[in-house]
mmCIF file of C-alpha atoms in Angstrom:
data_model
loop_
_atom_site.group_PDB
_atom_site.id
_atom_site.type_symbol
_atom_site.label_atom_id
_atom_site.label_comp_id
_atom_site.label_asym_id
_atom_site.label_seq_id
_atom_site.Cartn_x
_atom_site.Cartn_y
_atom_site.Cartn_z
ATOM 1 C CA MET A 1 198.714 36.684 -24.545
ATOM 2 C CA GLY A 2 201.741 35.226 -22.821
ATOM 3 C CA ALA A 3 203.666 37.064 -20.138
ATOM 4 C CA VAL A 4 207.142 38.316 -20.875
ATOM 5 C CA VAL A 5 209.706 36.976 -18.442
ATOM 6 C CA ALA A 6 212.928 38.886 -18.022
ATOM 7 C CA GLU A 7 215.957 36.982 -16.891
ATOM 8 C CA VAL A 8 218.554 38.724 -14.747
ATOM 9 C CA MET A 9 222.096 37.514 -14.999
ATOM 10 C CA GLU A 10 224.371 38.253 -12.041
ATOM 11 C CA VAL A 11 228.000 38.868 -12.823
ATOM 12 C CA SER A 12 230.417 38.096 -10.032
ATOM 13 C CA SER A 13 234.051 38.732 -9.383
ATOM 14 C CA PRO A 14 236.470 38.052 -6.522
ATOM 15 C CA PHE A 15 235.072 41.255 -5.017
ATOM 16 C CA SER A 16 231.402 40.244 -5.108
ATOM 17 C CA GLY A 17 229.334 37.190 -4.474
ATOM 18 C CA PRO A 18 227.320 35.693 -1.625
ATOM 19 C CA ASP A 19 230.019 36.329 0.982
ATOM 20 C CA ARG A 20 230.660 39.923 0.050
ATOM 21 C CA PRO A 21 228.231 42.774 -0.524
ATOM 22 C CA SER A 22 228.871 44.766 -3.683
ATOM 23 C CA GLY A 23 231.941 46.930 -3.118
ATOM 24 C CA GLY A 24 232.317 46.074 0.586
ATOM 25 C CA PRO A 25 234.616 43.873 2.642
ATOM 26 C CA PRO A 26 233.887 40.134 2.814
ATOM 27 C CA ARG A 27 231.443 38.988 5.502
ATOM 28 C CA LEU A 28 233.204 35.665 6.014
ATOM 29 C CA PRO A 29 236.947 35.114 6.361
ATOM 30 C CA THR A 30 238.370 34.646 2.885
ATOM 31 C CA PRO A 31 241.944 34.304 1.676
ATOM 32 C CA PRO A 32 243.296 37.439 0.027
ATOM 33 C CA SER A 33 243.396 37.624 -3.729
ATOM 34 C CA GLY A 34 245.423 39.653 -6.175
ATOM 35 C CA TRP A 35 248.913 39.974 -7.525
ATOM 36 C CA PRO A 36 251.823 41.112 -5.325
ATOM 37 C CA ILE A 37 252.906 44.661 -6.164
ATOM 38 C CA GLY A 38 255.180 45.255 -3.158
ATOM 39 C CA SER A 39 256.658 43.537 -0.108
ATOM 40 C CA TYR A 40 257.808 45.312 3.069
ATOM 41 C CA SER A 41 259.440 44.305 6.327
ATOM 42 C CA ARG A 42 257.388 46.730 8.455
ATOM 43 C CA TYR A 43 253.672 47.522 8.430
ATOM 44 C CA GLU A 44 254.400 51.253 8.336
ATOM 45 C CA GLU A 45 256.235 50.794 5.026
ATOM 46 C CA ALA A 46 253.292 48.920 3.490
ATOM 47 C CA GLN A 47 250.935 51.591 4.809
ATOM 48 C CA ARG A 48 253.166 54.298 3.296
ATOM 49 C CA ALA A 49 253.058 52.482 -0.059
ATOM 50 C CA VAL A 50 249.256 52.326 -0.078
ATOM 51 C CA ASP A 51 249.086 55.959 1.029
ATOM 52 C CA HIS A 52 251.341 56.843 -1.924
ATOM 53 C CA LEU A 53 248.979 55.002 -4.268
ATOM 54 C CA ALA A 54 245.966 56.806 -2.786
ATOM 55 C CA ASP A 55 247.665 60.208 -3.063
ATOM 56 C CA ASN A 56 248.243 59.525 -6.778
ATOM 57 C CA ASP A 57 244.603 58.642 -7.576
ATOM 58 C CA PHE A 58 245.182 54.887 -7.738
ATOM 59 C CA PRO A 59 242.020 52.794 -7.104
ATOM 60 C CA VAL A 60 243.059 51.635 -3.617
ATOM 61 C CA GLU A 61 239.840 49.639 -3.198
ATOM 62 C CA ASP A 62 241.665 47.019 -5.310
ATOM 63 C CA VAL A 63 244.561 46.859 -2.805
ATOM 64 C CA THR A 64 245.041 44.577 0.199
ATOM 65 C CA ILE A 65 247.841 44.537 2.799
ATOM 66 C CA VAL A 66 248.587 40.977 3.899
ATOM 67 C CA GLY A 67 250.724 40.056 6.903
ATOM 68 C CA VAL A 68 252.787 36.940 6.135
ATOM 69 C CA ASP A 69 254.622 34.633 8.583
ATOM 70 C CA LEU A 70 252.517 35.637 11.578
ATOM 71 C CA MET A 71 253.982 35.459 15.074
ATOM 72 C CA LEU A 72 252.392 35.984 18.471
ATOM 73 C CA VAL A 73 254.805 38.129 20.474
ATOM 74 C CA GLU A 74 254.275 38.297 24.234
ATOM 75 C CA ARG A 75 256.191 41.104 25.894
ATOM 76 C CA VAL A 76 256.644 40.733 29.643
ATOM 77 C CA THR A 77 255.675 44.002 31.307
ATOM 78 C CA GLY A 78 256.425 43.190 34.931
ATOM 79 C CA ARG A 79 256.435 40.801 37.808
ATOM 80 C CA LEU A 80 253.203 39.949 39.626
ATOM 81 C CA THR A 81 253.204 40.346 43.388
ATOM 82 C CA TRP A 82 250.363 40.115 45.878
ATOM 83 C CA GLY A 83 250.371 43.904 46.209
ATOM 84 C CA ARG A 84 250.123 44.445 42.486
ATOM 85 C CA VAL A 85 247.397 41.806 42.086
ATOM 86 C CA LEU A 86 245.293 43.212 44.932
ATOM 87 C CA GLY A 87 245.793 46.803 43.746
ATOM 88 C CA THR A 88 244.734 45.931 40.219
ATOM 89 C CA GLY A 89 241.739 43.986 41.544
ATOM 90 C CA ALA A 90 240.711 46.925 43.743
ATOM 91 C CA ALA A 91 240.975 49.387 40.846
ATOM 92 C CA SER A 92 239.026 47.130 38.491
ATOM 93 C CA GLY A 93 236.345 46.530 41.101
ATOM 94 C CA ALA A 94 236.157 50.245 41.876
ATOM 95 C CA TRP A 95 235.402 51.093 38.249
ATOM 96 C CA PHE A 96 232.685 48.448 38.010
ATOM 97 C CA GLY A 97 231.243 49.416 41.397
ATOM 98 C CA LEU A 98 231.227 53.090 40.405
ATOM 99 C CA PHE A 99 229.352 52.225 37.220
ATOM 100 C CA VAL A 100 226.731 50.190 39.115
ATOM 101 C CA GLY A 101 226.463 52.898 41.785
ATOM 102 C CA VAL A 102 225.822 55.615 39.201
ATOM 103 C CA LEU A 103 223.147 53.454 37.568
ATOM 104 C CA LEU A 104 221.488 52.870 40.928
ATOM 105 C CA SER A 105 221.638 56.576 41.786
ATOM 106 C CA LEU A 106 219.720 57.407 38.605
ATOM 107 C CA PHE A 107 216.741 55.449 39.932
ATOM 108 C CA THR A 108 216.916 56.788 43.490
ATOM 109 C CA SER A 109 214.105 59.179 44.283
ATOM 110 C CA GLY A 110 214.400 62.068 46.635
ATOM 111 C CA PRO A 111 215.711 65.609 46.707
ATOM 112 C CA GLY A 112 219.332 66.356 45.863
ATOM 113 C CA PRO A 113 222.068 64.123 44.535
ATOM 114 C CA ALA A 114 222.058 60.493 45.611
ATOM 115 C CA PHE A 115 225.638 59.815 46.699
ATOM 116 C CA GLY A 116 224.673 56.836 48.885
ATOM 117 C CA PRO A 117 224.228 54.316 46.074
ATOM 118 C CA ILE A 118 227.419 55.546 44.371
ATOM 119 C CA LEU A 119 229.432 55.102 47.568
ATOM 120 C CA VAL A 120 227.909 51.679 48.288
ATOM 121 C CA GLY A 121 228.602 50.546 44.716
ATOM 122 C CA LEU A 122 232.194 51.824 44.879
ATOM 123 C CA VAL A 123 233.011 50.107 48.197
ATOM 124 C CA THR A 124 231.278 46.867 47.207
ATOM 125 C CA GLY A 125 233.131 46.878 43.866
ATOM 126 C CA VAL A 126 236.503 47.330 45.594
ATOM 127 C CA VAL A 127 235.810 44.462 48.010
ATOM 128 C CA PHE A 128 234.650 42.066 45.301
ATOM 129 C CA GLY A 129 237.521 43.114 42.995
ATOM 130 C CA ILE A 130 240.081 42.309 45.692
ATOM 131 C CA VAL A 131 238.424 38.978 46.568
ATOM 132 C CA PHE A 132 238.213 37.778 42.963
ATOM 133 C CA ALA A 133 241.742 38.931 42.081
ATOM 134 C CA ALA A 134 243.151 37.188 45.175
ATOM 135 C CA ALA A 135 241.235 33.989 44.392
ATOM 136 C CA GLY A 136 242.477 33.972 40.791
ATOM 137 C CA TYR A 137 246.094 34.656 41.731
ATOM 138 C CA ALA A 138 246.071 32.084 44.542
ATOM 139 C CA SER A 139 244.608 29.414 42.264
ATOM 140 C CA ALA A 140 247.464 29.928 39.759
ATOM 141 C CA ARG A 141 249.934 28.843 42.491
ATOM 142 C CA GLY A 142 252.883 30.732 41.043
ATOM 143 C CA VAL A 143 252.597 29.236 37.568
ATOM 144 C CA ARG A 144 252.441 32.646 35.898
ATOM 145 C CA ASP A 145 253.981 35.311 38.143
ATOM 146 C CA PHE A 146 254.293 38.007 35.495
ATOM 147 C CA SER A 147 252.107 40.343 33.503
ATOM 148 C CA SER A 148 252.449 40.692 29.761
ATOM 149 C CA ALA A 149 251.001 42.216 26.618
ATOM 150 C CA SER A 150 250.484 40.091 23.497
ATOM 151 C CA GLN A 151 250.755 41.347 19.956
ATOM 152 C CA LEU A 152 250.282 39.682 16.576
ATOM 153 C CA VAL A 153 253.209 40.579 14.286
ATOM 154 C CA ALA A 154 254.023 39.556 10.712
ATOM 155 C CA GLY A 155 257.442 38.708 9.328
ATOM 156 C CA ARG A 156 256.637 40.756 6.216
ATOM 157 C CA TYR A 157 253.741 42.671 4.703
ATOM 158 C CA ASP A 158 252.774 42.086 1.085
ATOM 159 C CA VAL A 159 250.701 44.598 -0.850
ATOM 160 C CA LEU A 160 248.371 42.808 -3.274
ATOM 161 C CA CYS A 161 246.330 44.341 -6.074
ATOM 162 C CA GLN A 162 243.623 43.003 -8.350
ATOM 163 C CA PRO A 163 245.040 42.073 -11.778
ATOM 164 C CA ARG A 164 243.278 44.897 -13.649
ATOM 165 C CA ASN A 165 245.484 47.508 -11.924
ATOM 166 C CA ALA A 166 248.452 45.459 -10.687
ATOM 167 C CA GLU A 167 250.962 46.518 -13.343
ATOM 168 C CA ARG A 168 250.235 50.212 -12.825
ATOM 169 C CA GLY A 169 250.441 49.802 -9.040
ATOM 170 C CA ARG A 170 253.752 47.927 -9.266
ATOM 171 C CA ASP A 171 255.196 50.695 -11.458
ATOM 172 C CA MET A 172 254.061 53.397 -9.029
ATOM 173 C CA LEU A 173 255.589 51.584 -6.054
ATOM 174 C CA ALA A 174 258.834 50.984 -7.965
ATOM 175 C CA ARG A 175 259.109 54.744 -8.559
ATOM 176 C CA LEU A 176 258.428 55.341 -4.860
ATOM 177 C CA ALA A 177 261.233 52.924 -3.918
ATOM 178 C CA MET A 178 263.698 54.738 -6.207
ATOM 179 C CA ARG A 179 263.096 58.117 -4.536
ATOM 180 C CA PRO A 180 265.737 59.459 -2.178
ATOM 181 C CA PRO A 181 264.612 59.141 1.482
ATOM 182 C CA SER A 182 264.661 62.927 1.880
ATOM 183 C CA GLU A 183 261.606 63.303 -0.360
ATOM 184 C CA GLY A 184 259.365 61.854 2.335
ATOM 185 C CA GLY A 185 257.424 59.316 0.315
ATOM 186 C CA THR A 186 253.971 60.611 -0.566
ATOM 187 C CA THR A 187 252.834 63.438 -2.751
ATOM 188 C CA GLY A 188 249.927 65.767 -2.385
#
């Protein structure tokens, strides 16, 4: 007799396929999909909208928050001086040296605590931290005499939803937008 061969048909959607395990986030960078159900000027507002949907038993696994018009904002936090550079280098080196010293002390045999390797690691870390910080700052030759913190910010945040629930989500967010501010936003 002949063998029976069963054929398996795989059904895919924008939320499954080779780049995305079933029900999980995509493994590779992919553009967002879905219909816009809300647009907000601040991330906190978009987060509040999704929280409102979640509090009202909406299937939030169909929702994506997308930052649009991305900007890299660099906020200057202070001026760099030799004292600040050397102090930061010493502190950074001290932490690394302390870590290495503790590791070395774990393998030191003998009675009692082994503070020698910790102290040697700490001092060596401080010295190397100062040397490397000074070398880096000197090689910049005054080109960048300030410290800063960078942040990626969007001009607006769109809330997208898969088509099967988009109309319901849009209606829920429209009702949220019509509430007086004193009601706080979410239920539950």
